[in-house]
XYZ file of C-alpha atoms in Angstrom:
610
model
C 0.000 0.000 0.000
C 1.312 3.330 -0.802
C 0.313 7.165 -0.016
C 1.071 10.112 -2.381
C 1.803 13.046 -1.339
C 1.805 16.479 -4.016
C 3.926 19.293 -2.455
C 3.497 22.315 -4.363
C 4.686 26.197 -4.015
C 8.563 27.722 -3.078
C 9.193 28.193 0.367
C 12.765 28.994 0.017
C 13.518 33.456 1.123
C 14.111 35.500 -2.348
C 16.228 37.962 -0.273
C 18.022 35.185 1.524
C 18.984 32.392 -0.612
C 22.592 31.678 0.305
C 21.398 30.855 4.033
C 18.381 29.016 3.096
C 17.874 25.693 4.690
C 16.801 22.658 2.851
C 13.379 22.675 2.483
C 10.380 21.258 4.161
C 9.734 18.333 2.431
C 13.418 17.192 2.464
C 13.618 18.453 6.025
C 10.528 16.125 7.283
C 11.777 13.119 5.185
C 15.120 12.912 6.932
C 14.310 13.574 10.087
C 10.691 11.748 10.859
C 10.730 8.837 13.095
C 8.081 7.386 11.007
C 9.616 7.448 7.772
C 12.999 5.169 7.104
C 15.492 5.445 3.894
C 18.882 7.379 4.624
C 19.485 10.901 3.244
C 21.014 9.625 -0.367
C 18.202 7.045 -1.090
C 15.151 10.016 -0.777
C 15.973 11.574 -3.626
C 15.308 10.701 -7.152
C 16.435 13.470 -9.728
C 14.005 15.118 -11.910
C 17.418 13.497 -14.574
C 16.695 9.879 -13.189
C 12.310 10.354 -13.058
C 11.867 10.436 -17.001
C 8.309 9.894 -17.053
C 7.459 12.965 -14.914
C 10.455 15.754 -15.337
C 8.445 18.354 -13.653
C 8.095 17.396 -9.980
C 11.776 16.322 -7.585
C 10.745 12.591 -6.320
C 10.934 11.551 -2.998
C 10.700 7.635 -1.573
C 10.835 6.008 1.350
C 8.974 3.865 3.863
C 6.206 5.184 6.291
C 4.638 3.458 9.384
C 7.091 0.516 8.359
C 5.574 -1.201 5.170
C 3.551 1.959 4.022
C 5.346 2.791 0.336
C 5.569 7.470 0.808
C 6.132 9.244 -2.215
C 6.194 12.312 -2.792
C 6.350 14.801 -5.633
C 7.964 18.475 -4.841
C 7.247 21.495 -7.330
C 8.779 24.838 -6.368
C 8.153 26.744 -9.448
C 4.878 27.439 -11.358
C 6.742 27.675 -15.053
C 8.097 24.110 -14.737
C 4.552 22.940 -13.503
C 2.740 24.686 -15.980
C 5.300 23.205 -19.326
C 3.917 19.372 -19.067
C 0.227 19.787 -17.812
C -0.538 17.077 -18.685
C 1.765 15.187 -15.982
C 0.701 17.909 -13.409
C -2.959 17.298 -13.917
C -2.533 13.710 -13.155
C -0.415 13.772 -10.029
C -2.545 16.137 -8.460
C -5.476 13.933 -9.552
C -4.011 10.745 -8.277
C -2.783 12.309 -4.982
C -4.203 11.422 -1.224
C -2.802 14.746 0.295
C -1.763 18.144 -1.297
C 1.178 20.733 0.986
C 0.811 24.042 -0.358
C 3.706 26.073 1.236
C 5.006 29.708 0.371
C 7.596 32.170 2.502
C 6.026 34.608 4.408
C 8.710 37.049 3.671
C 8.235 36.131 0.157
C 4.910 37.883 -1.141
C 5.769 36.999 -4.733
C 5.639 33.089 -3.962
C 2.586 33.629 -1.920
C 0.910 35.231 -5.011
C 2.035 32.412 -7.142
C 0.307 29.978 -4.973
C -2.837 31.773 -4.508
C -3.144 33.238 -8.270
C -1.593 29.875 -10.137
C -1.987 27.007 -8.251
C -4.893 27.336 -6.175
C -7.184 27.501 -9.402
C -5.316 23.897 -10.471
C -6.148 22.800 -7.109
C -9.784 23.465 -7.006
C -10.708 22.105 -10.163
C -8.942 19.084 -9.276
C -9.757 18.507 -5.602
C -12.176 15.856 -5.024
C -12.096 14.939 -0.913
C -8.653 15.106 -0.390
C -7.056 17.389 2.200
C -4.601 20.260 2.139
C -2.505 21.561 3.976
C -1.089 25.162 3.736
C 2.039 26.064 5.342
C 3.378 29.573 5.881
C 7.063 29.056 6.195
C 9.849 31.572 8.103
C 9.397 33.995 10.605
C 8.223 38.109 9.633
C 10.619 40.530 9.531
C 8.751 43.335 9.239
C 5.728 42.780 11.136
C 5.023 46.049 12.557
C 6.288 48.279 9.131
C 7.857 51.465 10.229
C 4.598 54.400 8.890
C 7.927 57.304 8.021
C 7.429 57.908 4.302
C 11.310 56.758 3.593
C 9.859 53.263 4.800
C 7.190 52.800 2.714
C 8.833 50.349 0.449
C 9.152 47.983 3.452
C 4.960 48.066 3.918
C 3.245 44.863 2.821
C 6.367 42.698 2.136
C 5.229 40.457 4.553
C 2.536 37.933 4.328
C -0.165 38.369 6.726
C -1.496 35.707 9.150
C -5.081 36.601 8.023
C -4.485 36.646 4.296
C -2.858 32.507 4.819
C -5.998 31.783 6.959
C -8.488 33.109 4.439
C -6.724 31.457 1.730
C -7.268 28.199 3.782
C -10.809 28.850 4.238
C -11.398 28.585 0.278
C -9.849 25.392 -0.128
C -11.692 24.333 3.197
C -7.514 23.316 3.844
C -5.516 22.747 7.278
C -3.425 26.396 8.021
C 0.089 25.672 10.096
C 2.778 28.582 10.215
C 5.955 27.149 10.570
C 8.841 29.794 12.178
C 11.380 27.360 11.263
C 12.305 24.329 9.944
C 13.515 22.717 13.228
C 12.582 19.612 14.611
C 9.658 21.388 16.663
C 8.010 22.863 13.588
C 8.962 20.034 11.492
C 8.734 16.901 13.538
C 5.655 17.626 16.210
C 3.990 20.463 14.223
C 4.275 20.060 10.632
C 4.819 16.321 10.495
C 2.037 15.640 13.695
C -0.514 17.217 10.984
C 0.834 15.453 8.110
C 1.038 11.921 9.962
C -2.624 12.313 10.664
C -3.588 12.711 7.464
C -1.323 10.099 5.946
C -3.363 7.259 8.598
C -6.845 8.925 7.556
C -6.022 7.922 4.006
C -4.286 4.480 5.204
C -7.876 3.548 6.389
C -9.650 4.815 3.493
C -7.611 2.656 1.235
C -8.135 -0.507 3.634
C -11.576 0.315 3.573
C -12.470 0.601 -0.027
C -9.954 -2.818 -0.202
C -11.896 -4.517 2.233
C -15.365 -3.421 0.274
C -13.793 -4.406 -3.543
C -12.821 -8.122 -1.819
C -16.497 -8.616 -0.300
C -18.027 -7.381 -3.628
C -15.441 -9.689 -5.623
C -16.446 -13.128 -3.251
C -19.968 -12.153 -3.650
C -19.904 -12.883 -7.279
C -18.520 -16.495 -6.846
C -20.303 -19.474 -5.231
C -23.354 -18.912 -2.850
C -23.879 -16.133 -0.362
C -24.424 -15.965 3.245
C -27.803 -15.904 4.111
C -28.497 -12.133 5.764
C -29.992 -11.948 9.731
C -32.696 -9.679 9.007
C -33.932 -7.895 12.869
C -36.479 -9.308 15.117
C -39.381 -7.564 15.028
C -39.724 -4.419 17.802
C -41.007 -5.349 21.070
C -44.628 -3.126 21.840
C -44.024 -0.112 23.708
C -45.690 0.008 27.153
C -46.147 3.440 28.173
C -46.100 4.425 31.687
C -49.296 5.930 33.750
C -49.134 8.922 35.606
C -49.232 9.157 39.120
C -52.132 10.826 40.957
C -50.969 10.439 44.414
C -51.485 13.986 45.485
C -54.647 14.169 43.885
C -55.579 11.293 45.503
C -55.090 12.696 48.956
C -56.369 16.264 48.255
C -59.526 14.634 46.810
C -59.506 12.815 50.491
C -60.539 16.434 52.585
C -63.614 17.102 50.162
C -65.410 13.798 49.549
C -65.698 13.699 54.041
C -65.019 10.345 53.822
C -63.402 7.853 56.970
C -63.604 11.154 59.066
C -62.065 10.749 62.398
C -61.159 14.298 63.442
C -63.336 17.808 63.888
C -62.065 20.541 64.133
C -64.303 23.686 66.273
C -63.598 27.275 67.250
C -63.609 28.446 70.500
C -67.512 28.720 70.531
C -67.763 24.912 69.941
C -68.609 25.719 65.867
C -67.575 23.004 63.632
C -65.115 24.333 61.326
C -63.657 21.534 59.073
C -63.544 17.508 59.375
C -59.997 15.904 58.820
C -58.035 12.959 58.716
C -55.658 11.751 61.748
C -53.561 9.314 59.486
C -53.021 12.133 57.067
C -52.265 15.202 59.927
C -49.723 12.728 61.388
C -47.866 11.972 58.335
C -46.581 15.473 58.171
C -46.629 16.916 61.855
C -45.789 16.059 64.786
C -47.609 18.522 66.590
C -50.779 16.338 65.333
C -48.829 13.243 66.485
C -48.654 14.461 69.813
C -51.808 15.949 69.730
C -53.668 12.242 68.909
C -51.142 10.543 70.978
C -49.370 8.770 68.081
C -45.893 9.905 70.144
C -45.247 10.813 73.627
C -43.374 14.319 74.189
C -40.649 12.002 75.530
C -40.521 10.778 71.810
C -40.195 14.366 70.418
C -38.287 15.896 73.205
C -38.527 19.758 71.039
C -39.824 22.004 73.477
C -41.228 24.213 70.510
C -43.514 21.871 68.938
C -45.131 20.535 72.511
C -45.653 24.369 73.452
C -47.344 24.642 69.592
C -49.747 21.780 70.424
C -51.019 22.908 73.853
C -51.241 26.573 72.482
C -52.950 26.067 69.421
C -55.445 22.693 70.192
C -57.546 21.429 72.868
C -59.374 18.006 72.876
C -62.889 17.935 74.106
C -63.410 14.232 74.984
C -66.730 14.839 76.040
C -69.424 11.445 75.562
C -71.715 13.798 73.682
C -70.540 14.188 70.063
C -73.366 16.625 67.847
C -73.435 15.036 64.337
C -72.049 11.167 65.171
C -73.572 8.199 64.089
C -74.206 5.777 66.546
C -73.888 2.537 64.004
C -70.501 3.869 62.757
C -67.974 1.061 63.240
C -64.925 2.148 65.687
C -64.320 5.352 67.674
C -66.787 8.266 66.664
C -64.939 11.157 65.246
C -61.939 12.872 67.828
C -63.930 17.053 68.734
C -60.473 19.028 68.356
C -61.249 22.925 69.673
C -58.705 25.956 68.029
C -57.750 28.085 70.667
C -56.262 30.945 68.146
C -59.366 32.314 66.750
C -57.322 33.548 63.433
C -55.238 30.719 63.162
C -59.563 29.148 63.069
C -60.426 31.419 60.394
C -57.898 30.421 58.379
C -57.953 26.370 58.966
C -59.292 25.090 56.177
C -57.033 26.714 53.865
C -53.943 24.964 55.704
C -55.215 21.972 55.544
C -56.003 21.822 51.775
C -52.592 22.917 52.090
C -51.202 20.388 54.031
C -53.831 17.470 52.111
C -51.911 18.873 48.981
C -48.246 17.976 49.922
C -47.419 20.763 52.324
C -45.256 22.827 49.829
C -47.269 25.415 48.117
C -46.568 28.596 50.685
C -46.927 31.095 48.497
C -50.471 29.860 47.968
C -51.058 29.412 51.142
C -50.291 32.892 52.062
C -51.887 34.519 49.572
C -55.365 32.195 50.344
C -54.381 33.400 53.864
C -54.164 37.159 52.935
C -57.721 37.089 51.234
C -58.751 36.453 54.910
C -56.563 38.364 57.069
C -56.554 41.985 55.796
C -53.728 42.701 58.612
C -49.694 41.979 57.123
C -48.932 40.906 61.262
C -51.686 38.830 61.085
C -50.704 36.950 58.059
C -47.545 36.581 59.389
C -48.221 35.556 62.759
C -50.895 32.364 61.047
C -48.030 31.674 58.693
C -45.523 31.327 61.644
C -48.062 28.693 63.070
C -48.224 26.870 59.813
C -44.360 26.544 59.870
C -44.256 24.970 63.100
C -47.169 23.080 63.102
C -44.395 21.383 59.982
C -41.435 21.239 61.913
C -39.240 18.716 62.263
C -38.343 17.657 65.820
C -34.552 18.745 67.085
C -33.678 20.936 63.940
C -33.835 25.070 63.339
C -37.129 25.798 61.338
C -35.907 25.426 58.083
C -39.375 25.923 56.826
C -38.869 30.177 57.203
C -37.699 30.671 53.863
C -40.798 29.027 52.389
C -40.082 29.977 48.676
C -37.467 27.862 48.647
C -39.254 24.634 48.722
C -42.203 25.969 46.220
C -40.164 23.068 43.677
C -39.571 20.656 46.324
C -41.227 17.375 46.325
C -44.337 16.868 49.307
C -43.919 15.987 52.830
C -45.120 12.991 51.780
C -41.846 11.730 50.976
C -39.816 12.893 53.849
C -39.023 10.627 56.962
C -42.595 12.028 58.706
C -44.566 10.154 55.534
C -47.668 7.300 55.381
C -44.917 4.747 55.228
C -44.264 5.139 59.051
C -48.025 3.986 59.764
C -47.504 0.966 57.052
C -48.512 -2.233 58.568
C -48.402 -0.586 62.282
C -51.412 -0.557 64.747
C -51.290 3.333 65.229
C -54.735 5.197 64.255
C -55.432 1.886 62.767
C -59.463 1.469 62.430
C -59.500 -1.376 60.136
C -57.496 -5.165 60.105
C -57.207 -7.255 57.298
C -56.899 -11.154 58.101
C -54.826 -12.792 55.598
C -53.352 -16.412 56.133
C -54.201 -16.507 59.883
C -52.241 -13.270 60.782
C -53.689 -9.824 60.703
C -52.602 -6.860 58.660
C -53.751 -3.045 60.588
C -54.424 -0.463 58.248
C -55.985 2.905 57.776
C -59.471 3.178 55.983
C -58.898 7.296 55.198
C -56.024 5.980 52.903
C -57.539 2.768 51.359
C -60.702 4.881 50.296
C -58.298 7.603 48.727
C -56.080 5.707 47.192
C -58.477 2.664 45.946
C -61.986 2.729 44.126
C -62.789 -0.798 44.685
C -61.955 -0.418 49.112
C -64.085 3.246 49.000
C -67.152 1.401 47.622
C -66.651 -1.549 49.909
C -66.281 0.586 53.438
C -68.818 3.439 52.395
C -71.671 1.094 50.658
C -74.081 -1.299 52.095
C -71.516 -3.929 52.460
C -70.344 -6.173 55.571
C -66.830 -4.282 55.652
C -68.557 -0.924 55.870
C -69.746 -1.703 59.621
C -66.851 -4.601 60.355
C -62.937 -4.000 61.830
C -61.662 -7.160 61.108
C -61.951 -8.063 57.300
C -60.513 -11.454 56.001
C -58.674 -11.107 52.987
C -58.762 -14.591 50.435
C -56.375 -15.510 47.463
C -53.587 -13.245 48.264
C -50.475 -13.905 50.123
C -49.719 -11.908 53.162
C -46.526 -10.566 51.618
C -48.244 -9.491 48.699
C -50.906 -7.510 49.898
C -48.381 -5.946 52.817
C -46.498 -4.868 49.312
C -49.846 -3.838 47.391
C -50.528 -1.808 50.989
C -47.052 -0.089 50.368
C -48.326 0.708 47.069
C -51.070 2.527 48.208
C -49.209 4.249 51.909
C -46.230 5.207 48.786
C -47.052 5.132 45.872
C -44.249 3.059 44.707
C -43.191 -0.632 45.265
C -40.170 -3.234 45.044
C -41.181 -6.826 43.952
C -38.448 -8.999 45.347
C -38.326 -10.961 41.756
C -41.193 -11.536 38.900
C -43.229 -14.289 40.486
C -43.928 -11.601 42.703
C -45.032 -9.104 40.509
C -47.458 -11.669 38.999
C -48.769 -11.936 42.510
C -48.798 -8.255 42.845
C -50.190 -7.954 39.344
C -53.077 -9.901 40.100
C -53.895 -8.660 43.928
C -53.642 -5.221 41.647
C -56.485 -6.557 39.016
C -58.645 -8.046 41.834
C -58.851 -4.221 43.573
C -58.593 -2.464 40.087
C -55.882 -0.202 40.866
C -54.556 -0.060 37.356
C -51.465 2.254 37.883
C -50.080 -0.433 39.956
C -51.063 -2.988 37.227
C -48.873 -1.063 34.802
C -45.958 -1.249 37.370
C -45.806 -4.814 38.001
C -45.993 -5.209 33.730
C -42.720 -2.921 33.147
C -41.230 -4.774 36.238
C -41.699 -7.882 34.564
C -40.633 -7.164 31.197
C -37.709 -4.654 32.536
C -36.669 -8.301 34.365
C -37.155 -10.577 31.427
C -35.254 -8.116 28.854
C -32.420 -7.683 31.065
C -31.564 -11.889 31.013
C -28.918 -13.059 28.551
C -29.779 -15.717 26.332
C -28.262 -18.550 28.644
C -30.159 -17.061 31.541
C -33.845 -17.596 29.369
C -32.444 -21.138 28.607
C -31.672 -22.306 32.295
C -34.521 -20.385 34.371
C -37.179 -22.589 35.730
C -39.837 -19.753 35.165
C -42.421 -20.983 32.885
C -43.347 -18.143 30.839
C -46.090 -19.568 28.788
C -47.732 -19.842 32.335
C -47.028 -16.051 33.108
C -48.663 -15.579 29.157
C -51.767 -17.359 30.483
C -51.848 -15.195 34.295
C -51.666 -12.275 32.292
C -53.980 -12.960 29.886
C -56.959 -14.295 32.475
C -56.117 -10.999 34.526
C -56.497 -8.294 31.631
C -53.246 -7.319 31.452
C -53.481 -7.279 27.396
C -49.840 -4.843 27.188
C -48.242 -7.577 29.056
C -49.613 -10.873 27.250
C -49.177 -8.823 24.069
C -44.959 -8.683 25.060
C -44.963 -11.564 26.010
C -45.771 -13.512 23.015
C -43.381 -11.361 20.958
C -40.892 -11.983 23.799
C -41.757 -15.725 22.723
C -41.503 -15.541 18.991
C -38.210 -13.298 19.260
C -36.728 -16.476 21.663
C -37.733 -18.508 19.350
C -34.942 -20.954 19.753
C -34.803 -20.628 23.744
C -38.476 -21.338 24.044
C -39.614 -23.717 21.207
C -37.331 -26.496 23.359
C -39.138 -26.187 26.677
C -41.378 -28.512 27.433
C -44.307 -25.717 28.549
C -44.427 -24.641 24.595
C -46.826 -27.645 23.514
C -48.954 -25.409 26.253
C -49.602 -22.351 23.591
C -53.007 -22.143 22.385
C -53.943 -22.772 18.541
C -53.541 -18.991 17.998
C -50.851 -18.269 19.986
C -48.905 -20.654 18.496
C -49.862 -19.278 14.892
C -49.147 -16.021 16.293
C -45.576 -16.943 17.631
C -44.764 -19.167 14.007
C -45.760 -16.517 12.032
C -43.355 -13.264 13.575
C -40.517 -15.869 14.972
C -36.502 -14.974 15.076
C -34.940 -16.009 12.926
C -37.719 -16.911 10.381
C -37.508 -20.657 8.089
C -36.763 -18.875 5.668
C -33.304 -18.268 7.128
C -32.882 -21.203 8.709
C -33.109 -22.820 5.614
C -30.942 -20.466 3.411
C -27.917 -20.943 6.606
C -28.098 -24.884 6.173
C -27.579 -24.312 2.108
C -24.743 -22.757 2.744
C -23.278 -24.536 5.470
C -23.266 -27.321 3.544
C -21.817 -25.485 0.786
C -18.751 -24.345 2.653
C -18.479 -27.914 4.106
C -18.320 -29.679 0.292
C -16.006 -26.523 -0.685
C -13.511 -28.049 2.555
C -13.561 -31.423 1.817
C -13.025 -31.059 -2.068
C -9.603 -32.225 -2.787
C -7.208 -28.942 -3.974
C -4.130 -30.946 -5.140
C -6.354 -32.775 -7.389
């Protein structure tokens, strides 16, 4: 393999040509690393190179095996008497040095007026490099009028760089031709270029020998792709809505609120005040003010609330199953006014203040005011032991909820605190909170609020679910998130999902699943002992139509995994035509790849001597 290079353009000093060192080309060629041949071997006379007498040839050996020539024309008259020859080495060239003096304008305009035209005509891909050879003398010109013969002599850095911009070229100024400039700078450059059209040329080889074989004997059969896999799209949470819907529909109530005059005000939630204060979790007895030990908070609670435990309660119903409704009084009379505004602020997530205040603002004409019921809000949200880091409130407006701090609905998961309902499930009990179960679930608010057994009953037995299950479908609904331990458990949790109709859930379990099945390398899918036809069936009897649907392309893709296992003869009539007709690889291929095995095996064994 060769590379040849075109050097073209005299970047010897016209004022200075009995101390002019050899030049560039020379210069690189003998001292490279890269390149071998000694000095007296490089050159081939223009006497000795007949065919082309305009260019000086250069040879040697480049990167070791790599054949580097190289054809060097100073002057434009000898390149312009056999155009011919010129055209056709420029032509046939894989990288072009244009190089001129910078103290030299007349070989500058020789390059740019005669050879640049050549160039451009001729150029097709190949890259250029101009370089500006020498170091200015006059730079700054002297402005006296006895100097002005001395103006312009030089050749500007701008006018090289805009002459590389038309030929789209590399632009290197070279201050001398030492073994910085030459070596790193110069010959760095050059050396790139030389391996960008190395791997051109093994490229277009390596394309000429496959089109060459592909014109003798049989070809490999081509691997088209498996089909894509459906797309399962993810549903949106609506866990805050969920819980802000909670205040307004007055279901599960378990907590009044009055003003001083004994004036209901607004019905509430204990499970939901304690996830985010723990004023309220002193207040209902959920923790001890040995538990909190923050002086601020139990001075909060005993300033702000009062509990009337009184055996009268106006507005209870005596069938109501449990504990009628806890008669909170507000001391604060404004703090009152304002208290059903906090709480849709607190039933929202807790961090919309600048709502808050302005709801708050509406109500309280008076700035101290405002700022005094604010005050309460922010330690009313307070966490135990710490500086209120609630009082610049604008900095959590993009914050996440409460509900996902350590005070959150998680803390009451599975625990017997302000628990009013237990689920039996395998002969152990599960407590849990009916204010979140009716938010959070359509099928558990019709079955406590309509004319059902649970409605009026505590302890509810729960059948075809597994206790771990339904403690992680509970977690679900406290959390609004959940981690199956594996996927037989997200078929479990799947289907305890589909039996309550909480479809968001549903749609977590399915990416689980696949997210678990894509992730397992092709040995993995051979070995496992999960029958997947099975979870096809599951899926299918539960209405989860995205999952069955992936699943049977998962099927046809693993063709060759799956079609072995014993559970396969299990496919229905039309599964089975589903999972023949969009299999990986197809027959078709198959068939073509034994064709030409056996090709290549009678191509082996036929006798070459012979």
């Amino acid at each position: 393999m060769s590379i040849h290079i075109v050097a073209l353009g005299n970047e010897g000093d016209s004022f200075h040509q009995d101390s002019r060192p050899s030049g560039l080309i020379r210069t690189y060629l003998g001292r490279s690393p890269l390149v071998s041949g000694d000095e007296g071997s490089l050159l081939l006379s223009a006497a000795s190179a007949v065919a082309r007498p305009v260019f000086t040839e250069y040879q040697a050996s480049a990167f070791g095996n790599v054949r580097l020539v190289v054809h060097d024309c100073p002057v434009w008259d000898i390149f312009d008497s056999d155009w011919y020859s010129s055209r056709n080495l420029i032509g046939g060239a894989d990288i072009i040095v244009i190089k001129y003096n910078v103290n030299d304008k007349f070989s500058f305009h020789e390059v740019k007026d005669n050879y640049i035209p050549v160039i451009k005509r001729a150029l097709n891909s190949v890259p250029v490099i101009i370089a500006a050879v020498g170091t200015r003398q006059n730079e700054l010109p002297c402005t006296c009028p006895l100097c002005t013969s001395d103006r312009g002599s030089c050749v500007s850095t701008t006018e090289g760089i805009q002459l590389a911009k038309e030929l789209g070229a590399t632009y290197l100024e070279l201050h001398s031709l030492d073994d910085f400039y030459i070596g790193k700078y110069f010959g760095g450059v050059l050396e790139y270029f030389m391996i960008q059209a190395l791997n051109q040329k093994t490229s277009e080889k390596m394309k000429k020998r496959k089109m060459s074989n592909s014109f003798h004997g049989i070809r490999p059969p081509q691997l088209e792709q498996p089909e894509k896999m459906p797309v399962l799209k993810a549903e949106a949470s609506h866990y805050n809505s969920d819980l802000h819907n909670l205040l307004f529909c007055c279901q599960c109530v378990d907590v009044v609120f009055y003003n001083p005059d004994l004036k209901e005000v607004v019905e509430a939630h204990k499970i939901v005040l304690c996830a985010v204060s723990h004023v309220f979790m002193l207040l209902f007895n959920v923790k001890s003010p040995a538990d909190i030990q923050d002086s601020s908070i139990i001075r909060t609670a005993q300033d702000l609330f009062a509990i009337n435990r009184e055996a009268v309660f106006p507005g209870a119903s005596p069938d109501s199953p449990g504990n009628p409704p806890l008669r909170v009084i507000v001391k604060d009379a404004l703090f009152c006014s304002c208290l059903s505004d906090i709480l849709r602020f607190i039933y929202s997530g807790a961090f919309q203040w600048e709502e808050l205040e302005e709801d708050i603002r509406k109500k309280l004409k008076d700035s101290g005011d405002v700022s005094n019921v604010m005050e309460k809000v922010k330690c009313i949200l307070k966490t135990p032991g710490k500086i209120n880091c609630l009082r610049n409130c604008k900095t959590y407006q993009a914050r996440k909820p409460l509900w996902f701090y350590s005070t959150s609905l998680k803390f009451f998961l599975n625990k017997p605190m302000l628990a009013d309902v237990v689920f039996e499930i395998q002969g152990t009990t599960v407590p849990a909170h009916r204010a979140i179960l009716v938010a959070r679930c359509e099928v558990m608010a019709a079955m406590f609020n309509g004319n059902y057994m649970e409605a009026k009953s505590v302890l509810i037995p729960v059948y075809g679910v597994s206790k771990e299950t339904f403690l992680s479908f509970l977690e679900y609904l406290y959390t609004d998130s959940c981690c199956p331990a594996g996927i037989f458990q997200a078929m479990c949790l799947l289907i305890c999902a589909e039996m309550y109709q909480v479809s968001r859930l549903q749609h977590i379990c399915e990416l689980f699943i696949i997210t678990q099945l894509q992730s397992m390398p092709s040995r993995e899918l051979a070995s496992m002992n999960l029958d997947i036809v099975d979870l096809l069936k599951k899926a299918k009897f539960h209405h989860s139509d995205c999952l069955s649907t992936w699943l049977l392309h998962f099927i046809a893709t693993n063709y060759l995994i799956f079609s072995q296992k014993p559970e396969f003869q299990d496919l229905s009539v039309e599964e089975r035509s589903f999972v023949e007709k969009h299999r990986w690889p197809s027959n078709l291929y198959l068939k073509q790849l034994a064709e030409y095995r056996k090709y290549i095996h009678s191509r082996k064994c036929r006798c070459l001597v012979m």
